[in-house]
Amino acid sequence: MGKVTVPDIIAAKGVRKLTMVTAYDYATAVWVDRSGIDMVLVGDSLAMVMLGHEDTLSVTMEEMLHHTRAVAKGTSRALVIGDMPFMSYQASVEQAVLNAGRFLKEGRAQAVKLEGGVSVLAQVRAIVKAGIPVQGHIGLTPQSIAQLGGFKVQGRNAEAAKRLIDDALALVDAGCFSIVLEAIPSPIAERITEAVSVPTIGIGAGPHCDGQVLVLHDMVGLFDRFVPRFVKQYDHLGRKMLEALRRYRHEVEEGIFPSPEHSFTMPEEELKKL
Ligand code: KIV
């Protein structure tokens, strides 16, 4: 299978469902890539699931680039998307372009994602003009958590839903190649999906989106501080890891590990010379 490209993602709309998951390091990126998933997002959710912060606000450009580089090294097929962190694009269009460029130049991503609708159109236009593909992200936008008052479902009344539809149309007009729809009612996600010409990638947005995204640590059960309703846990790797760690501890404490098969020998005569 060849490398997934931005035109491939756009062409998939209405033809097949797209898949995206997050990855934050080389080892997990290798497994994600082998699974045939289309897009790997180096999400700013790494602030919470990798660095232990309570929200996504504190993660820096340097930290995001550090993780993006590792993911890019482990990914040969999937499209790698770097998530622009809080305050790397909001303050000015120039900063937004320069920081987006760093994701491609230093992080070796193939695209960037940023949060917001009509408020970030100038940034999206300028980044796309610089030759950098942009994925939009509307609905629950965790970088605006202070304004939204918490991790809450968005667009639940007609006025708010209309704003989301307008945001999506404006992002496509500005050049986004796809849009993440987070935590919005399924009928609104369906309306947006029908209205826009690029794929919508849902998380907590129901089954009618063109694709789905989940945070890797949520879906494989590695992060359990809280599990949002929209997450399906496909495994409980945290529990499996705990079990392995306990067995290791027990075997070391009881002198079972390391056994001869995990140890090295040397010729008896060499030993005698000591
Ligand atoms: O940071 C992230 O992981 C995200 C996804 C939830 C879309 O933005």
PDB file of C-alpha atoms in Angstrom, residues 21-24 40-50 56 59 64 67-68 71 81-84 113 215:
ATOM      1  CA  VAL A  21      -6.362   7.731  15.475  1.00  0.00           C
ATOM      2  CA  THR A  22      -3.844   9.599  17.535  1.00  0.00           C
ATOM      3  CA  ALA A  23      -0.270   8.467  18.160  1.00  0.00           C
ATOM      4  CA  TYR A  24       2.431  10.268  20.088  1.00  0.00           C
ATOM      5  CA  VAL A  40      -2.344   9.494  12.327  1.00  0.00           C
ATOM      6  CA  LEU A  41      -3.020  12.607  14.359  1.00  0.00           C
ATOM      7  CA  VAL A  42      -0.305  13.770  16.737  1.00  0.00           C
ATOM      8  CA  GLY A  43      -3.037  15.331  18.851  1.00  0.00           C
ATOM      9  CA  ASP A  44      -2.538  17.962  21.505  1.00  0.00           C
ATOM     10  CA  SER A  45      -4.454  15.440  23.641  1.00  0.00           C
ATOM     11  CA  LEU A  46      -0.930  14.219  24.349  1.00  0.00           C
ATOM     12  CA  ALA A  47      -0.890  16.965  26.997  1.00  0.00           C
ATOM     13  CA  MET A  48      -3.389  14.859  28.950  1.00  0.00           C
ATOM     14  CA  VAL A  49      -2.700  11.234  28.043  1.00  0.00           C
ATOM     15  CA  MET A  50       1.107  11.425  27.729  1.00  0.00           C
ATOM     16  CA  THR A  56      -4.594  20.555  26.489  1.00  0.00           C
ATOM     17  CA  VAL A  59       1.481  21.762  25.725  1.00  0.00           C
ATOM     18  CA  MET A  64       4.409  18.841  19.907  1.00  0.00           C
ATOM     19  CA  HIS A  67       6.371  13.879  19.476  1.00  0.00           C
ATOM     20  CA  THR A  68       5.567  14.562  15.804  1.00  0.00           C
ATOM     21  CA  VAL A  71       5.523   9.531  15.031  1.00  0.00           C
ATOM     22  CA  ILE A  81      -1.156  15.353  10.883  1.00  0.00           C
ATOM     23  CA  GLY A  82       0.379  17.653  13.514  1.00  0.00           C
ATOM     24  CA  ASP A  83      -2.048  19.334  15.890  1.00  0.00           C
ATOM     25  CA  MET A  84      -1.254  23.022  16.370  1.00  0.00           C
ATOM     26  CA  LYS A 113      -4.911  20.596  12.298  1.00  0.00           C
ATOM     27  CA  VAL A 215      -7.649   8.986  20.948  1.00  0.00           C
TER      28      VAL A 215
END
